[in-house]
Coordinates of C-alpha atoms in Angstrom, one line a residue:
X14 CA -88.0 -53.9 -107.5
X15 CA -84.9 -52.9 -109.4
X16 CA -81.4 -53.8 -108.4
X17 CA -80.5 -50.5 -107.6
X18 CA -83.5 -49.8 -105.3
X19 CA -82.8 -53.0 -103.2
X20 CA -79.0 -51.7 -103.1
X21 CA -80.3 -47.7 -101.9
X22 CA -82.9 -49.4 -99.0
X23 CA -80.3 -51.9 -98.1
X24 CA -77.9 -48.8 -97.7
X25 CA -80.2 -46.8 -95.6
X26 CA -81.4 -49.5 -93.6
X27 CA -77.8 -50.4 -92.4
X28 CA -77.0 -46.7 -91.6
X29 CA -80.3 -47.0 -89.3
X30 CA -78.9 -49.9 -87.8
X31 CA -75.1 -48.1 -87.4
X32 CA -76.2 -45.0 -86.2
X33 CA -78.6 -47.1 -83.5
X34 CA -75.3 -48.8 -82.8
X35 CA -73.5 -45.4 -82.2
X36 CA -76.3 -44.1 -80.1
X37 CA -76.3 -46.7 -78.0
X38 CA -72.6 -47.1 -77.6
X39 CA -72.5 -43.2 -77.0
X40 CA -75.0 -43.8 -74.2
X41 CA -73.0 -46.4 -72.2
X42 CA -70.0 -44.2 -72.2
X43 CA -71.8 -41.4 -71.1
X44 CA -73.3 -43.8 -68.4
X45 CA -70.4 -44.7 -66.9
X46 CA -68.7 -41.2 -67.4
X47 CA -71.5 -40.2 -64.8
X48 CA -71.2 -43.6 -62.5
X49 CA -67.3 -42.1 -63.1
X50 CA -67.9 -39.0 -61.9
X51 CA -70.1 -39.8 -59.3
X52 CA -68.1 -41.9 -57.7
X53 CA -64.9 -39.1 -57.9
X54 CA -67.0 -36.4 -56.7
X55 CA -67.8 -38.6 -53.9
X56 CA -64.0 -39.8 -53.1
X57 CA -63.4 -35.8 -53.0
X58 CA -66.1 -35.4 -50.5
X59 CA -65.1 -38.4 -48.6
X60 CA -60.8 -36.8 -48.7
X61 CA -62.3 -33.0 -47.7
X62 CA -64.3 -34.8 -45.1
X63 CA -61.3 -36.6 -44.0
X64 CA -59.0 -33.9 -43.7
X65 CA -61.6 -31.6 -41.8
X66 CA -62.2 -34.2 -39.4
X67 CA -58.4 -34.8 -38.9
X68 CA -58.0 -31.1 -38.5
X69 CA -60.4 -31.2 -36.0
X70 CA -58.8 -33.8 -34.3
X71 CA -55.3 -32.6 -34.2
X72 CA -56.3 -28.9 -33.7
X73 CA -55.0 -27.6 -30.4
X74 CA -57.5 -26.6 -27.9
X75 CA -57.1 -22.9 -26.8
X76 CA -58.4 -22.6 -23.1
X77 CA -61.0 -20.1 -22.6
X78 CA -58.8 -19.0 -19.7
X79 CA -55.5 -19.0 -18.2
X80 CA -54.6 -18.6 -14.8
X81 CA -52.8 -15.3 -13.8
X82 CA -49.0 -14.8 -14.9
X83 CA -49.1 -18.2 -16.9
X84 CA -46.3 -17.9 -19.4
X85 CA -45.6 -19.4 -23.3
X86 CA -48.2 -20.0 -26.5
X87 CA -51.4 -20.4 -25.3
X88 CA -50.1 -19.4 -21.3
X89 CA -49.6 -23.2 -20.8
X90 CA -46.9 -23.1 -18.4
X91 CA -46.8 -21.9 -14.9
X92 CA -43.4 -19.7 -14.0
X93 CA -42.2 -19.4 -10.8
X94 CA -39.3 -17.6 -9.5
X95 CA -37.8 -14.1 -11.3
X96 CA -38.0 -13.9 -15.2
X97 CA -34.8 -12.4 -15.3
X98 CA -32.6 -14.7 -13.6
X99 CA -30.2 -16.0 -15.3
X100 CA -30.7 -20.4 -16.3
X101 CA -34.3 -21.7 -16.4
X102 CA -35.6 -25.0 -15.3
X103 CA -38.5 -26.2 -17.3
X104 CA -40.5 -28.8 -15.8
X105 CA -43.5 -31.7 -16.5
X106 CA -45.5 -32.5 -13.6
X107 CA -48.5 -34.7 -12.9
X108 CA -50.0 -34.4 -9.5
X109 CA -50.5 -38.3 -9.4
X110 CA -47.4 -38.8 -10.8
X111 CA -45.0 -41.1 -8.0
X112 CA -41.9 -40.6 -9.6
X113 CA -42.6 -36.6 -9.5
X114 CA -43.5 -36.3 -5.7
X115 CA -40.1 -38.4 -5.2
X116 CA -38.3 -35.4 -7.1
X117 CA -40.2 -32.7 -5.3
X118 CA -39.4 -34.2 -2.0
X119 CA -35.8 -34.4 -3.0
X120 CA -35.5 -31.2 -4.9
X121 CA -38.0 -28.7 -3.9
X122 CA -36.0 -26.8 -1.0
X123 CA -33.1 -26.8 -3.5
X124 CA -35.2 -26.2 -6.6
X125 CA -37.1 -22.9 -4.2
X126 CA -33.4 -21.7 -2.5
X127 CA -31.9 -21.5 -5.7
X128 CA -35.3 -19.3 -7.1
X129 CA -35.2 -16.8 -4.0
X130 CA -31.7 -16.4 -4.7
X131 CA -32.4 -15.4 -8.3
X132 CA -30.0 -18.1 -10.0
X133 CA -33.2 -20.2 -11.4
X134 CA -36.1 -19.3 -13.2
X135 CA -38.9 -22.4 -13.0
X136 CA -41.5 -23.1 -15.4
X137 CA -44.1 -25.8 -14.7
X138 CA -46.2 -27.8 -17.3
X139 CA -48.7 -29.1 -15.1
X140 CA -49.9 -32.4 -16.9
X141 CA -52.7 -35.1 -15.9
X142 CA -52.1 -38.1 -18.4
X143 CA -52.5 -40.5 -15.7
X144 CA -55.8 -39.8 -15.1
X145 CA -56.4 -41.3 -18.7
X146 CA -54.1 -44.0 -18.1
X147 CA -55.2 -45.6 -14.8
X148 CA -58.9 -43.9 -14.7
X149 CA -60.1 -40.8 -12.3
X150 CA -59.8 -37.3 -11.7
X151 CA -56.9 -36.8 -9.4
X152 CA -54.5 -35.3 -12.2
X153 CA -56.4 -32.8 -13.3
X154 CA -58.5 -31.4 -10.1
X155 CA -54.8 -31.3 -8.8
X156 CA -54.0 -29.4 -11.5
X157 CA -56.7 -27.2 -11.6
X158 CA -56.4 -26.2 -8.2
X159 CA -52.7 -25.3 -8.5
X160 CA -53.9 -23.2 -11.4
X161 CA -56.4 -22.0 -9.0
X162 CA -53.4 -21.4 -6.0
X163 CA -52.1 -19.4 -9.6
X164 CA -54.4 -16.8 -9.3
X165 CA -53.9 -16.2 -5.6
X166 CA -50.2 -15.7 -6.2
X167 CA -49.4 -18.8 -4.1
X168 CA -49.1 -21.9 -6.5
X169 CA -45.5 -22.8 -5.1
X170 CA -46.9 -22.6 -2.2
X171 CA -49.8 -25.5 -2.7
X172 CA -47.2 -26.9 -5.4
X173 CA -44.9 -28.2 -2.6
X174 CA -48.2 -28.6 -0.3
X175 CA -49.7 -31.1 -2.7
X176 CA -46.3 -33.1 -3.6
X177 CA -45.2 -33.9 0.4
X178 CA -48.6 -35.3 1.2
X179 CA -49.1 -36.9 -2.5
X180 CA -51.5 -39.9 -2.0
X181 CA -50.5 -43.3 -3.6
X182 CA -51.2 -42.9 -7.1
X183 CA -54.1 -45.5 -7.3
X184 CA -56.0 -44.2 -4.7
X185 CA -56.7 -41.2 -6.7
X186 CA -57.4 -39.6 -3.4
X187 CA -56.8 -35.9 -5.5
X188 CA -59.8 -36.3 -7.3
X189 CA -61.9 -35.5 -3.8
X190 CA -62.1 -31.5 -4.3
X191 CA -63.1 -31.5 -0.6
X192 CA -59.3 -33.0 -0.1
X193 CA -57.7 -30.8 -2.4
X194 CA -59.5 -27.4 -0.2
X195 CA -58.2 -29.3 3.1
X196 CA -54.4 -29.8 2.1
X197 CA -54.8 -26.0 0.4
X198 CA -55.3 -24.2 4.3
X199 CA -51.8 -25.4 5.1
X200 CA -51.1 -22.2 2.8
X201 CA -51.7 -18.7 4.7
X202 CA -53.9 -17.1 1.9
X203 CA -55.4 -19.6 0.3
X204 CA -58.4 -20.2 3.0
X205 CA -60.8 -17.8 0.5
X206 CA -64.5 -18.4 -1.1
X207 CA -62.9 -17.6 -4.2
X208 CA -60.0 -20.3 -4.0
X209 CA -62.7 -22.8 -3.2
X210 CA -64.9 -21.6 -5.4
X211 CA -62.4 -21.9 -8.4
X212 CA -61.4 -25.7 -7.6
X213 CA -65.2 -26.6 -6.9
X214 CA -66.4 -25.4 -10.1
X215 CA -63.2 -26.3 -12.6
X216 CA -62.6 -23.2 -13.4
X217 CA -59.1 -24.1 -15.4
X218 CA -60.4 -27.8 -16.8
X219 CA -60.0 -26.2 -20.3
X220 CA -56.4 -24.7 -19.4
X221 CA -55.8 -28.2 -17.9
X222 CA -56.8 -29.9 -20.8
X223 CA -54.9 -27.5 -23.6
X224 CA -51.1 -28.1 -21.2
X225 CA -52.1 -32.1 -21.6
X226 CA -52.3 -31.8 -25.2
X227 CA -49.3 -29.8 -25.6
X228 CA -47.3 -32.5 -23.3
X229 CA -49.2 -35.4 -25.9
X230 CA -47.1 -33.7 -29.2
X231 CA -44.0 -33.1 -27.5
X232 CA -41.4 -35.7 -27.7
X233 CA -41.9 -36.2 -24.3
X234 CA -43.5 -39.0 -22.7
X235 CA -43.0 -39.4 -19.1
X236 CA -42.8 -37.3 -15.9
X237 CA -40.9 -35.8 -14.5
X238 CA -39.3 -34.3 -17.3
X239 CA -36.8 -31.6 -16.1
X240 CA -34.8 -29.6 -18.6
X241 CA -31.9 -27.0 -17.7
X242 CA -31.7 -24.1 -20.1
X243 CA -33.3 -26.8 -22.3
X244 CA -31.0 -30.1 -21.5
X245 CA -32.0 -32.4 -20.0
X246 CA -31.2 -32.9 -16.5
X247 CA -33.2 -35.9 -14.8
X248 CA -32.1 -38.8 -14.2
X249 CA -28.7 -37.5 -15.4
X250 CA -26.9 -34.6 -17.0
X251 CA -25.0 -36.8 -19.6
X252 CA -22.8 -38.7 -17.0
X253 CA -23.6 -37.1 -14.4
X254 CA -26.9 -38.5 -11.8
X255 CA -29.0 -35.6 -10.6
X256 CA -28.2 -34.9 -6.6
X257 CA -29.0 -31.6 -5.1
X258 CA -25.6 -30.9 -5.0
X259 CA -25.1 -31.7 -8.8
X260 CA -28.2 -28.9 -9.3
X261 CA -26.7 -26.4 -7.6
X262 CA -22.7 -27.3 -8.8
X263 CA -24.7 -27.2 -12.9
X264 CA -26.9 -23.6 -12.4
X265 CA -23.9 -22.7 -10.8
X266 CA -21.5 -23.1 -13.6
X267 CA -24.7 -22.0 -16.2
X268 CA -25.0 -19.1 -14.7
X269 CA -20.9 -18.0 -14.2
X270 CA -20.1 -14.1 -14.9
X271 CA -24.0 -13.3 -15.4
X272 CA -26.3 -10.9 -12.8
X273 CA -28.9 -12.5 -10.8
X274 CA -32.3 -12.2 -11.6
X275 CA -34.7 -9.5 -9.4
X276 CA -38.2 -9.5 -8.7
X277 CA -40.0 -6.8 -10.9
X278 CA -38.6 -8.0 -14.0
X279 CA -41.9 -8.2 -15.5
X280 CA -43.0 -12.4 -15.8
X281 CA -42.1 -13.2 -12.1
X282 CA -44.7 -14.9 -10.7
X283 CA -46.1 -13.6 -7.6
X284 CA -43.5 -13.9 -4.7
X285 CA -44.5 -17.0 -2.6
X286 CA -45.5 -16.8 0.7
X287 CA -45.2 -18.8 4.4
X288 CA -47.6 -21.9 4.9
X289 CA -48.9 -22.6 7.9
X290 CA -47.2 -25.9 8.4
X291 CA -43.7 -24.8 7.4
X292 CA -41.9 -21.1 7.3
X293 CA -40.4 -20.5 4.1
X294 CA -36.9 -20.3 5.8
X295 CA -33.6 -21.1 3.3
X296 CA -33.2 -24.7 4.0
X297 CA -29.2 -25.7 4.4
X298 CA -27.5 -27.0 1.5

């Protein structure tokens, strides 16, 4: 065989073996741009599926239904008093809560005087963390039947019902719906099938759920919280403690050179009625 045909298969055969080489390379690029892509296309799922489920999880719950004249996105809050009067008092509640039924039972005459007078709009965030917090029901039956008391036009009624003969907060004695119907026939009005009826079967848990979540991304984290035209006014109005008098001296000086509200201003909630343990007299300053 000739020098030259040695040289020409020599040639050929190392182009064979270069091109194999290339091939094979190619291969284990494309292989791992695959692996690559897998892998990526995966991570996206994994992100989309993250962000769905976090959605999900921060998404507010709308309640299916609202009790009558509740106010605010999503009717959350419960108003009381006339629409149109001139300061507002925004409040958080829970019906277990201690610290609230020692408010109430400071405030309420003071809190309902200044409403029939139409110096003070209220509006109530009924809340029930401390049903997650110490185990039970009590928070939010309580608040579903005051939801409930709603509907009747009588939830200031049960409202102040409920906080003077509050049970101690571990004995959870609000979760017993049969208690909840006893304490309600204290309020003329409320003895119905359809008042019982709405507390036995939960008719507001949704509602009472949806206020709890608002309360969980406020920046509030305790009750009571109790706001005047937005400041805050318990324990203190900047120096100042809370005191009925104090109440009365600050809507007093909020409300200076403006008209009293008046029932039929639109958002009032129903006018509130005599209970059959107490008349709804003015109590004295």
């Amino acid at each position: 065989m000739s020098e030259k045909n040695r040289e020409g298969k020599r040639s050929a055969r190392e182009r064979m073996l270069e091109e194999r080489a290339a091939d094979e390379a190619r291969a284990k690029r494309n292989k791992k741009l695959g692996v690559g892509g897998v892998v990526a296309a995966v991570a996206a799922v994994a992100v989309v599926a993250g962000v769905v489920v976090q959605n999900q999880r921060s998404k507010p719950e709308t309640p299916a239904a609202a009790p009558l004249g509740a106010i605010g996105d999503k009717k959350l809050m419960i108003p009381s008093g006339a629409a149109n009067a001139p300061s507002v008092l925004t409040v958080y509640e829970d019906p277990r809560c201690p610290a609230c039924g020692a408010f109430e039972r400071s405030f309420a005459p003071t809190i309902d005087r200044l409403e029939d007078q139409g110096k003070l709009y209220v509006n109530y965030h009924i809340v029930s963390f401390i049903d997650r917090s110490l185990g039970g029901k009590g928070s939010k039956n309580g608040a579903n039947a005051l939801a409930c008391a709603q509907d009747a036009g009588h939830f200031r009624d049960l409202h102040d019902v409920f906080y003077r003969n509050q049970p101690a907060e571990t004995s959870d004695s609000f979760a017993n719906k049969a208690t909840l119907i006893k304490l309600s026939k204290q309020v003329n009005g409320l003895d119905t099938p359809a008042f019982e009826s709405c507390v036995n079967d939960n008719k507001y848990g949704g509602w009472v759920s949806a206020v709890q979540q608002d309360f969980d991304k406020s920046s509030y984290k305790s009750t009571p919280t109790v706001l005047l035209n937005g400041t805050p006014v318990y324990p203190k109005n900047g120096d100042e403690p809370i005191t009925a008098e104090n109440l009365v001296k600050w809507v007093d000086a909020a409300n200076q050179g403006k008209p009293l509200g008046t029932t039929g201003s639109g958002n009032e909630s129903p006018a509130p009625t005599t209970t059959a343990s107490e008349p709804n007299t003015p109590p004295s300053p």
